[in-house]
């Protein structure tokens, strides 16, 4: 049996575990909360409301359909930030289990990213409400949205794998990463238009920040009712695959040593 | 440094032995451990953050003090045999079991397993305290690699064995350790695994349940399951096993018939 076939076999065997872990995360998140899953929709709406109040009165960016602009950027950024933060602790947090029984370790990271992804899919409900209120035109191009979400998912998975293995050896990665996330939020045009930035900075963001690609693809479809630029899509996919490659390479290289450090 | 030299000499020895080994009877073995070495880092202070790592790196104080938990351990278990693993505390018994389960990877040497393994290293290791027992049965089953339908089929059997019908919808954090262990044992032994690995798990639970567990284990043995059993009680090992492996500071001191090895071990203790 080749090594790839063997890996697929293991993955198939542990598929039910992935399912169970994702269900567990989702169930536990809203257990004992009165409104339950509704929070997934209410929470982004509330945050968007606050940001809208701040940025349409205090800073006054001249963006058409600002609520729509805002919620798209916010949803994508929140998913990446939340899922990678969760994934960072996926190995150390399951130490007890990994010391007692054999389970492929990436399953834990994959399940964290996936449960955050499911949360984001719930949050798309909030987005839909905003679309309806702001009378966004629904077009055939919207069928491409799942493909954008897959790009973001793959990117977050790669980053999550990288962070998860790093945290096993160096626990202070959490502090570095939380500072990095703040910088990343401001370096992503979530609430401001990229045209506000000086040319050099805008160029840099367009070329090194993959979130720009994902968010812009999404906004082009919804706000301009047209299909996103092919180069933008290609760049987004390339960045996702690159991140996944780097993340899984680092993870595979170090995973046999996890047991000695957790 | 001395450890390093020892390591090299040892590697040479490994190479010599690997040549000319017959592989014809390979199929009859459930577990084959060949010259396995497990290495840990025993640095006086563990570095677990980047800041310290760079400080030590700059000062040139980064060191790796190795500790071999298992050194050149070899043994073969034929299908259907029951092996007891004995030795004093820290002799590497649990390390060996973890190696066989695949939790640890050998630093040198080889471990080959034929068939499915049910590890009973700690019962209920996969339980999540916030979930109910019902949910945990499915979760723990998935940890062992069984799907939902399989668990549904065997659900009643598991709860019957654990005798927990009245507490199914209670979060498991409210369970006593004995109750959780009962559930863990029931889940882990619901199928007939080819290889059963037990690490002193039966010490928890009341006498009646211990009897029940031992009955189930001997039932499995009758149906041809291979058993690896760790216990500090020689009497228990002698009653359950037919072979024994005596580990001493990470090396094999003696292996073979359980009576002979057990008696020699008791002799040493005295």
Tab-separated table of N, CA, C and O in Angstrom, chain A residues 10-122:
chain	number	residue	atom	x	y	z
A	10	UNK	N	-6.607	5.917	6.883
A	10	UNK	CA	-6.658	6.397	8.267
A	10	UNK	C	-7.673	7.528	8.388
A	10	UNK	O	-8.465	7.579	9.326
A	11	UNK	N	-7.651	8.424	7.405
A	11	UNK	CA	-8.576	9.547	7.436
A	11	UNK	C	-10.015	9.053	7.407
A	11	UNK	O	-10.870	9.544	8.137
A	12	UNK	N	-10.274	8.037	6.578
A	12	UNK	CA	-11.641	7.513	6.488
A	12	UNK	C	-12.078	6.885	7.805
A	12	UNK	O	-13.194	7.029	8.249
A	13	UNK	N	-11.130	6.198	8.437
A	13	UNK	CA	-11.428	5.534	9.696
A	13	UNK	C	-11.760	6.561	10.781
A	13	UNK	O	-12.588	6.311	11.649
A	14	UNK	N	-11.112	7.709	10.728
A	14	UNK	CA	-11.335	8.695	11.777
A	14	UNK	C	-12.308	9.799	11.364
A	14	UNK	O	-12.467	10.770	12.077
A	15	UNK	N	-12.945	9.642	10.223
A	15	UNK	CA	-13.955	10.594	9.796
A	15	UNK	C	-15.056	10.768	10.850
A	15	UNK	O	-15.443	11.903	11.162
A	16	UNK	N	-15.566	9.640	11.420
A	16	UNK	CA	-16.600	9.819	12.446
A	16	UNK	C	-16.110	10.665	13.636
A	16	UNK	O	-16.885	11.417	14.207
A	17	UNK	N	-14.827	10.550	13.945
A	17	UNK	CA	-14.297	11.341	15.059
A	17	UNK	C	-14.350	12.824	14.717
A	17	UNK	O	-14.738	13.654	15.548
A	18	UNK	N	-13.983	13.135	13.491
A	18	UNK	CA	-14.042	14.532	13.042
A	18	UNK	C	-15.466	15.060	13.190
A	18	UNK	O	-15.707	16.135	13.742
A	19	UNK	N	-16.421	14.232	12.727
A	19	UNK	CA	-17.830	14.595	12.825
A	19	UNK	C	-18.227	14.872	14.281
A	19	UNK	O	-18.831	15.886	14.594
A	20	UNK	N	-17.839	13.928	15.148
A	20	UNK	CA	-18.204	14.047	16.566
A	20	UNK	C	-17.593	15.284	17.202
A	20	UNK	O	-18.237	15.974	17.991
A	21	UNK	N	-16.331	15.563	16.880
A	21	UNK	CA	-15.653	16.706	17.488
A	21	UNK	C	-16.284	18.021	17.045
A	21	UNK	O	-16.470	18.932	17.843
A	22	UNK	N	-16.641	18.094	15.761
A	22	UNK	CA	-17.266	19.318	15.257
A	22	UNK	C	-18.627	19.514	15.920
A	22	UNK	O	-18.960	20.605	16.400
A	23	UNK	N	-19.399	18.429	15.995
A	23	UNK	CA	-20.713	18.518	16.635
A	23	UNK	C	-20.578	18.927	18.093
A	23	UNK	O	-21.366	19.703	18.606
A	24	UNK	N	-19.569	18.388	18.741
A	24	UNK	CA	-19.349	18.689	20.154
A	24	UNK	C	-19.087	20.183	20.340
A	24	UNK	O	-19.695	20.829	21.185
A	25	UNK	N	-18.190	20.734	19.519
A	25	UNK	CA	-17.864	22.158	19.616
A	25	UNK	C	-19.105	23.018	19.435
A	25	UNK	O	-19.328	23.974	20.172
A	26	UNK	N	-19.902	22.659	18.433
A	26	UNK	CA	-21.072	23.486	18.133
A	26	UNK	C	-22.111	23.358	19.233
A	26	UNK	O	-22.675	24.347	19.694
A	27	UNK	N	-22.313	22.122	19.689
A	27	UNK	CA	-23.296	21.895	20.754
A	27	UNK	C	-22.910	22.639	22.026
A	27	UNK	O	-23.725	23.289	22.648
A	28	UNK	N	-21.644	22.513	22.396
A	28	UNK	CA	-21.207	23.095	23.672
A	28	UNK	C	-21.198	24.610	23.627
A	28	UNK	O	-21.398	25.262	24.634
A	29	UNK	N	-20.971	25.159	22.439
A	29	UNK	CA	-20.873	26.614	22.346
A	29	UNK	C	-22.157	27.291	22.812
A	29	UNK	O	-22.132	28.318	23.468
A	30	UNK	N	-23.284	26.698	22.464
A	30	UNK	CA	-24.543	27.372	22.773
A	30	UNK	C	-25.376	26.628	23.803
A	30	UNK	O	-26.544	26.963	24.000
A	31	UNK	N	-24.795	25.603	24.438
A	31	UNK	CA	-25.555	24.921	25.469
A	31	UNK	C	-25.783	25.893	26.628
A	31	UNK	O	-24.917	26.668	26.983
A	32	UNK	N	-26.957	25.845	27.208
A	32	UNK	CA	-27.326	26.734	28.315
A	32	UNK	C	-27.314	28.193	27.927
A	32	UNK	O	-26.999	29.055	28.729
A	33	UNK	N	-27.550	28.516	26.671
A	33	UNK	CA	-27.789	29.920	26.377
A	33	UNK	C	-29.197	29.994	25.823
A	33	UNK	O	-29.627	29.143	25.037
A	34	UNK	N	-29.935	30.982	26.253
A	34	UNK	CA	-31.369	31.058	26.001
A	34	UNK	C	-31.688	31.100	24.506
A	34	UNK	O	-32.565	30.398	24.026
A	35	UNK	N	-30.952	31.914	23.763
A	35	UNK	CA	-31.271	32.064	22.345
A	35	UNK	C	-30.543	31.056	21.460
A	35	UNK	O	-30.815	30.977	20.269
A	36	UNK	N	-29.602	30.311	22.042
A	36	UNK	CA	-28.946	29.237	21.297
A	36	UNK	C	-28.276	29.705	20.019
A	36	UNK	O	-27.559	30.703	20.009
A	37	UNK	N	-28.543	28.970	18.948
A	37	UNK	CA	-27.847	29.218	17.682
A	37	UNK	C	-28.105	30.615	17.128
A	37	UNK	O	-27.358	31.113	16.305
A	38	UNK	N	-29.202	31.221	17.579
A	38	UNK	CA	-29.544	32.563	17.110
A	38	UNK	C	-28.396	33.542	17.376
A	38	UNK	O	-28.220	34.528	16.667
A	39	UNK	N	-27.582	33.237	18.389
A	39	UNK	CA	-26.458	34.120	18.710
A	39	UNK	C	-25.474	34.232	17.555
A	39	UNK	O	-24.853	35.268	17.381
A	40	UNK	N	-25.350	33.153	16.790
A	40	UNK	CA	-24.441	33.185	15.646
A	40	UNK	C	-24.846	34.260	14.653
A	40	UNK	O	-24.042	34.778	13.910
A	41	UNK	N	-26.143	34.562	14.624
A	41	UNK	CA	-26.639	35.584	13.703
A	41	UNK	C	-26.679	36.941	14.396
A	41	UNK	O	-26.289	37.957	13.826
A	42	UNK	N	-27.135	36.940	15.656
A	42	UNK	CA	-27.275	38.202	16.380
A	42	UNK	C	-25.933	38.875	16.635
A	42	UNK	O	-25.787	40.081	16.485
A	43	UNK	N	-24.945	38.070	17.015
A	43	UNK	CA	-23.650	38.629	17.386
A	43	UNK	C	-23.009	39.437	16.253
A	43	UNK	O	-22.671	40.601	16.456
A	44	UNK	N	-22.885	38.874	15.037
A	44	UNK	CA	-22.313	39.699	13.961
A	44	UNK	C	-23.160	40.927	13.640
A	44	UNK	O	-22.622	41.985	13.328
A	45	UNK	N	-24.483	40.795	13.770
A	45	UNK	CA	-25.340	41.950	13.478
A	45	UNK	C	-25.077	43.074	14.469
A	45	UNK	O	-24.991	44.245	14.105
A	46	UNK	N	-24.913	42.699	15.752
A	46	UNK	CA	-24.677	43.714	16.774
A	46	UNK	C	-23.340	44.412	16.539
A	46	UNK	O	-23.244	45.637	16.598
A	47	UNK	N	-22.301	43.602	16.252
A	47	UNK	CA	-20.985	44.199	16.029
A	47	UNK	C	-21.000	45.090	14.796
A	47	UNK	O	-20.457	46.197	14.802
A	48	UNK	N	-21.698	44.609	13.757
A	48	UNK	CA	-21.775	45.425	12.555
A	48	UNK	C	-22.486	46.733	12.841
A	48	UNK	O	-22.078	47.798	12.372
A	49	UNK	N	-23.547	46.673	13.648
A	49	UNK	CA	-24.285	47.881	14.008
A	49	UNK	C	-23.380	48.897	14.674
A	49	UNK	O	-23.377	50.082	14.327
A	50	UNK	N	-22.566	48.409	15.630
A	50	UNK	CA	-21.666	49.317	16.346
A	50	UNK	C	-20.644	49.922	15.399
A	50	UNK	O	-20.424	51.134	15.374
A	51	UNK	N	-20.037	49.066	14.562
A	51	UNK	CA	-19.027	49.571	13.636
A	51	UNK	C	-19.631	50.570	12.657
A	51	UNK	O	-19.016	51.564	12.290
A	52	UNK	N	-20.883	50.286	12.278
A	52	UNK	CA	-21.536	51.190	11.338
A	52	UNK	C	-21.737	52.554	11.979
A	52	UNK	O	-21.486	53.591	11.364
A	53	UNK	N	-22.195	52.545	13.233
A	53	UNK	CA	-22.392	53.810	13.953
A	53	UNK	C	-21.085	54.598	14.020
A	53	UNK	O	-21.060	55.796	13.749
A	54	UNK	N	-20.012	53.890	14.384
A	54	UNK	CA	-18.732	54.574	14.542
A	54	UNK	C	-18.245	55.116	13.211
A	54	UNK	O	-17.935	56.290	13.073
A	55	UNK	N	-18.213	54.239	12.221
A	55	UNK	CA	-17.507	54.621	11.003
A	55	UNK	C	-18.344	55.447	10.036
A	55	UNK	O	-17.793	56.134	9.193
A	56	UNK	N	-19.694	55.398	10.168
A	56	UNK	CA	-20.403	56.279	9.229
A	56	UNK	C	-20.620	57.660	9.844
A	56	UNK	O	-20.911	58.606	9.121
A	57	UNK	N	-20.458	57.790	11.163
A	57	UNK	CA	-20.604	59.124	11.748
A	57	UNK	C	-19.261	59.785	12.042
A	57	UNK	O	-19.087	60.969	11.835
A	58	UNK	N	-18.304	58.978	12.525
A	58	UNK	CA	-17.044	59.583	12.940
A	58	UNK	C	-16.070	59.786	11.786
A	58	UNK	O	-15.420	60.809	11.688
A	59	UNK	N	-15.959	58.772	10.930
A	59	UNK	CA	-14.917	58.864	9.903
A	59	UNK	C	-15.456	59.188	8.519
A	59	UNK	O	-14.780	59.775	7.707
A	60	UNK	N	-16.683	58.786	8.286
A	60	UNK	CA	-17.348	59.108	7.022
A	60	UNK	C	-16.563	58.645	5.788
A	60	UNK	O	-15.998	59.452	5.064
A	61	UNK	N	-16.500	57.368	5.614
A	61	UNK	CA	-15.960	56.868	4.350
A	61	UNK	C	-17.074	56.929	3.338
A	61	UNK	O	-18.223	56.649	3.646
A	62	UNK	N	-16.729	57.278	2.145
A	62	UNK	CA	-17.759	57.402	1.131
A	62	UNK	C	-17.916	56.078	0.391
A	62	UNK	O	-17.365	55.884	-0.686
A	63	UNK	N	-18.620	55.159	1.040
A	63	UNK	CA	-18.801	53.851	0.409
A	63	UNK	C	-20.290	53.604	0.267
A	63	UNK	O	-21.051	53.764	1.222
A	64	UNK	N	-20.649	53.191	-0.913
A	64	UNK	CA	-22.040	52.876	-1.154
A	64	UNK	C	-22.391	51.593	-0.419
A	64	UNK	O	-21.572	50.677	-0.332
A	65	UNK	N	-23.600	51.525	0.115
A	65	UNK	CA	-24.041	50.316	0.802
A	65	UNK	C	-23.063	49.886	1.902
A	65	UNK	O	-22.637	48.745	1.969
A	66	UNK	N	-22.711	50.837	2.756
A	66	UNK	CA	-21.674	50.592	3.749
A	66	UNK	C	-21.930	49.371	4.646
A	66	UNK	O	-21.002	48.594	4.891
A	67	UNK	N	-23.176	49.144	5.120
A	67	UNK	CA	-23.412	47.949	5.960
A	67	UNK	C	-22.993	46.666	5.264
A	67	UNK	O	-22.400	45.768	5.862
A	68	UNK	N	-23.286	46.545	3.977
A	68	UNK	CA	-22.935	45.344	3.226
A	68	UNK	C	-21.414	45.222	3.125
A	68	UNK	O	-20.835	44.158	3.378
A	69	UNK	N	-20.782	46.352	2.786
A	69	UNK	CA	-19.320	46.395	2.690
A	69	UNK	C	-18.682	45.909	3.988
A	69	UNK	O	-17.785	45.071	4.002
A	70	UNK	N	-19.226	46.446	5.084
A	70	UNK	CA	-18.694	46.158	6.409
A	70	UNK	C	-18.859	44.690	6.794
A	70	UNK	O	-17.922	44.026	7.228
A	71	UNK	N	-20.060	44.156	6.610
A	71	UNK	CA	-20.323	42.815	7.151
A	71	UNK	C	-19.566	41.746	6.373
A	71	UNK	O	-19.193	40.712	6.936
A	72	UNK	N	-19.283	41.991	5.107
A	72	UNK	CA	-18.521	41.001	4.341
A	72	UNK	C	-17.097	40.920	4.884
A	72	UNK	O	-16.596	39.843	5.227
A	73	UNK	N	-16.454	42.091	5.027
A	73	UNK	CA	-15.092	42.107	5.544
A	73	UNK	C	-15.016	41.526	6.933
A	73	UNK	O	-14.144	40.710	7.245
A	74	UNK	N	-15.982	41.917	7.750
A	74	UNK	CA	-15.989	41.495	9.146
A	74	UNK	C	-16.175	39.979	9.282
A	74	UNK	O	-15.495	39.325	10.064
A	75	UNK	N	-17.081	39.423	8.479
A	75	UNK	CA	-17.354	37.982	8.577
A	75	UNK	C	-16.114	37.169	8.205
A	75	UNK	O	-15.740	36.236	8.909
A	76	UNK	N	-15.465	37.556	7.109
A	76	UNK	CA	-14.294	36.795	6.661
A	76	UNK	C	-13.151	36.936	7.679
A	76	UNK	O	-12.541	35.943	8.083
A	77	UNK	N	-12.898	38.162	8.107
A	77	UNK	CA	-11.807	38.365	9.050
A	77	UNK	C	-12.071	37.611	10.357
A	77	UNK	O	-11.192	36.953	10.899
A	78	UNK	N	-13.309	37.722	10.854
A	78	UNK	CA	-13.647	37.041	12.105
A	78	UNK	C	-13.450	35.544	12.016
A	78	UNK	O	-12.973	34.921	12.954
A	79	UNK	N	-13.825	34.988	10.877
A	79	UNK	CA	-13.638	33.532	10.736
A	79	UNK	C	-12.159	33.178	10.840
A	79	UNK	O	-11.781	32.281	11.588
A	80	UNK	N	-11.325	33.894	10.101
A	80	UNK	CA	-9.894	33.560	10.113
A	80	UNK	C	-9.322	33.747	11.511
A	80	UNK	O	-8.594	32.897	12.031
A	81	UNK	N	-9.681	34.845	12.160
A	81	UNK	CA	-9.115	35.116	13.476
A	81	UNK	C	-9.614	34.108	14.513
A	81	UNK	O	-8.838	33.548	15.277
A	82	UNK	N	-10.929	33.845	14.507
A	82	UNK	CA	-11.475	32.920	15.496
A	82	UNK	C	-10.964	31.493	15.283
A	82	UNK	O	-10.507	30.833	16.214
A	83	UNK	N	-11.015	31.046	14.027
A	83	UNK	CA	-10.666	29.646	13.773
A	83	UNK	C	-9.187	29.379	14.059
A	83	UNK	O	-8.841	28.352	14.649
A	84	UNK	N	-8.310	30.321	13.693
A	84	UNK	CA	-6.887	30.058	13.936
A	84	UNK	C	-6.559	30.145	15.426
A	84	UNK	O	-5.730	29.401	15.924
A	85	UNK	N	-7.248	31.056	16.124
A	85	UNK	CA	-7.041	31.128	17.569
A	85	UNK	C	-7.448	29.831	18.257
A	85	UNK	O	-6.810	29.382	19.204
A	86	UNK	N	-8.551	29.258	17.793
A	86	UNK	CA	-9.006	27.981	18.344
A	86	UNK	C	-8.033	26.869	17.983
A	86	UNK	O	-7.697	26.025	18.803
A	87	UNK	N	-7.601	26.881	16.734
A	87	UNK	CA	-6.744	25.803	16.236
A	87	UNK	C	-5.398	25.804	16.944
A	87	UNK	O	-4.804	24.747	17.165
A	88	UNK	N	-4.949	26.986	17.334
A	88	UNK	CA	-3.660	27.123	18.000
A	88	UNK	C	-3.578	26.202	19.222
A	88	UNK	O	-2.538	25.636	19.507
A	89	UNK	N	-4.699	26.036	19.944
A	89	UNK	CA	-4.698	25.228	21.168
A	89	UNK	C	-5.216	23.822	20.923
A	89	UNK	O	-5.447	23.078	21.878
A	90	UNK	N	-5.419	23.452	19.679
A	90	UNK	CA	-6.063	22.165	19.419
A	90	UNK	C	-5.186	20.985	19.838
A	90	UNK	O	-5.700	19.952	20.226
A	91	UNK	N	-3.870	21.128	19.781
A	91	UNK	CA	-2.997	20.014	20.161
A	91	UNK	C	-2.768	20.021	21.673
A	91	UNK	O	-3.006	19.021	22.350
A	92	UNK	N	-2.360	21.153	22.210
A	92	UNK	CA	-2.102	21.223	23.650
A	92	UNK	C	-3.373	20.948	24.449
A	92	UNK	O	-3.318	20.340	25.505
A	93	UNK	N	-4.520	21.387	23.938
A	93	UNK	CA	-5.777	21.206	24.666
A	93	UNK	C	-6.246	19.767	24.711
A	93	UNK	O	-7.015	19.390	25.581
A	94	UNK	N	-5.804	18.954	23.782
A	94	UNK	CA	-6.221	17.555	23.771
A	94	UNK	C	-5.095	16.627	24.219
A	94	UNK	O	-5.070	15.444	23.881
A	95	UNK	N	-4.168	17.195	25.000
A	95	UNK	CA	-2.998	16.437	25.430
A	95	UNK	C	-3.382	15.147	26.146
A	95	UNK	O	-2.834	14.083	25.858
A	96	UNK	N	-4.369	15.247	27.049
A	96	UNK	CA	-4.744	14.083	27.854
A	96	UNK	C	-5.107	12.907	26.961
A	96	UNK	O	-4.696	11.775	27.186
A	97	UNK	N	-5.867	13.219	25.921
A	97	UNK	CA	-6.313	12.170	25.017
A	97	UNK	C	-5.154	11.597	24.206
A	97	UNK	O	-5.024	10.391	24.035
A	98	UNK	N	-4.288	12.486	23.733
A	98	UNK	CA	-3.194	12.036	22.875
A	98	UNK	C	-2.163	11.206	23.624
A	98	UNK	O	-1.423	10.434	23.024
A	99	UNK	N	-2.119	11.393	24.953
A	99	UNK	CA	-1.169	10.601	25.733
A	99	UNK	C	-1.682	9.194	25.977
A	99	UNK	O	-0.931	8.322	26.377
A	100	UNK	N	-2.981	8.997	25.804
A	100	UNK	CA	-3.561	7.711	26.192
A	100	UNK	C	-3.980	6.844	25.030
A	100	UNK	O	-4.199	5.665	25.198
A	101	UNK	N	-4.167	7.426	23.877
A	101	UNK	CA	-4.611	6.593	22.775
A	101	UNK	C	-4.129	7.186	21.453
A	101	UNK	O	-3.885	8.380	21.373
A	102	UNK	N	-3.999	6.330	20.455
A	102	UNK	CA	-3.526	6.836	19.172
A	102	UNK	C	-4.674	7.413	18.358
A	102	UNK	O	-5.660	6.737	18.098
A	103	UNK	N	-4.523	8.665	17.970
A	103	UNK	CA	-5.469	9.330	17.092
A	103	UNK	C	-4.620	10.197	16.177
A	103	UNK	O	-3.663	10.802	16.638
A	104	UNK	N	-4.924	10.250	14.867
A	104	UNK	CA	-4.137	11.157	14.015
A	104	UNK	C	-4.291	12.590	14.545
A	104	UNK	O	-5.403	13.058	14.742
A	105	UNK	N	-3.178	13.254	14.777
A	105	UNK	CA	-3.244	14.506	15.531
A	105	UNK	C	-3.891	15.649	14.768
A	105	UNK	O	-4.509	16.532	15.354
A	106	UNK	N	-3.746	15.631	13.441
A	106	UNK	CA	-4.308	16.753	12.692
A	106	UNK	C	-5.827	16.803	12.784
A	106	UNK	O	-6.431	17.831	12.517
A	107	UNK	N	-6.453	15.669	13.166
A	107	UNK	CA	-7.908	15.645	13.292
A	107	UNK	C	-8.394	16.750	14.233
A	107	UNK	O	-9.401	17.400	13.985
A	108	UNK	N	-7.639	16.995	15.312
A	108	UNK	CA	-8.072	17.994	16.288
A	108	UNK	C	-8.023	19.402	15.702
A	108	UNK	O	-8.914	20.209	15.928
A	109	UNK	N	-6.970	19.685	14.947
A	109	UNK	CA	-6.849	21.001	14.327
A	109	UNK	C	-7.927	21.162	13.253
A	109	UNK	O	-8.627	22.175	13.205
A	110	UNK	N	-8.071	20.134	12.444
A	110	UNK	CA	-9.074	20.159	11.383
A	110	UNK	C	-10.463	20.375	11.964
A	110	UNK	O	-11.272	21.143	11.418
A	111	UNK	N	-10.760	19.743	13.097
A	111	UNK	CA	-12.098	19.859	13.666
A	111	UNK	C	-12.352	21.267	14.192
A	111	UNK	O	-13.456	21.793	14.058
A	112	UNK	N	-11.333	21.894	14.759
A	112	UNK	CA	-11.499	23.270	15.257
A	112	UNK	C	-11.792	24.232	14.120
A	112	UNK	O	-12.677	25.075	14.211
A	113	UNK	N	-11.018	24.110	13.056
A	113	UNK	CA	-11.223	24.996	11.917
A	113	UNK	C	-12.611	24.747	11.330
A	113	UNK	O	-13.340	25.683	10.997
A	114	UNK	N	-12.977	23.462	11.257
A	114	UNK	CA	-14.257	23.135	10.651
A	114	UNK	C	-15.420	23.639	11.495
A	114	UNK	O	-16.402	24.157	10.963
A	115	UNK	N	-15.322	23.529	12.821
A	115	UNK	CA	-16.453	24.019	13.619
A	115	UNK	C	-16.566	25.536	13.535
A	115	UNK	O	-17.671	26.072	13.541
A	116	UNK	N	-15.441	26.231	13.438
A	116	UNK	CA	-15.516	27.684	13.226
A	116	UNK	C	-16.141	27.995	11.870
A	116	UNK	O	-16.877	28.962	11.719
A	117	UNK	N	-15.824	27.137	10.901
A	117	UNK	CA	-16.382	27.333	9.561
A	117	UNK	C	-17.907	27.177	9.583
A	117	UNK	O	-18.623	27.956	8.980
A	118	UNK	N	-18.361	26.163	10.325
A	118	UNK	CA	-19.803	25.961	10.432
A	118	UNK	C	-20.450	27.178	11.094
A	118	UNK	O	-21.508	27.644	10.677
A	119	UNK	N	-19.776	27.733	12.103
A	119	UNK	CA	-20.259	28.952	12.731
A	119	UNK	C	-20.375	30.097	11.739
A	119	UNK	O	-21.314	30.879	11.795
A	120	UNK	N	-19.368	30.181	10.860
A	120	UNK	CA	-19.415	31.251	9.872
A	120	UNK	C	-20.597	31.048	8.926
A	120	UNK	O	-21.249	32.009	8.534
A	121	UNK	N	-20.861	29.788	8.596
A	121	UNK	CA	-21.991	29.523	7.712
A	121	UNK	C	-23.293	29.985	8.376
A	121	UNK	O	-24.161	30.567	7.726
A	122	UNK	N	-23.401	29.779	9.694
A	122	UNK	CA	-24.566	30.327	10.411
A	122	UNK	C	-24.586	31.848	10.285
A	122	UNK	O	-25.626	32.457	10.096
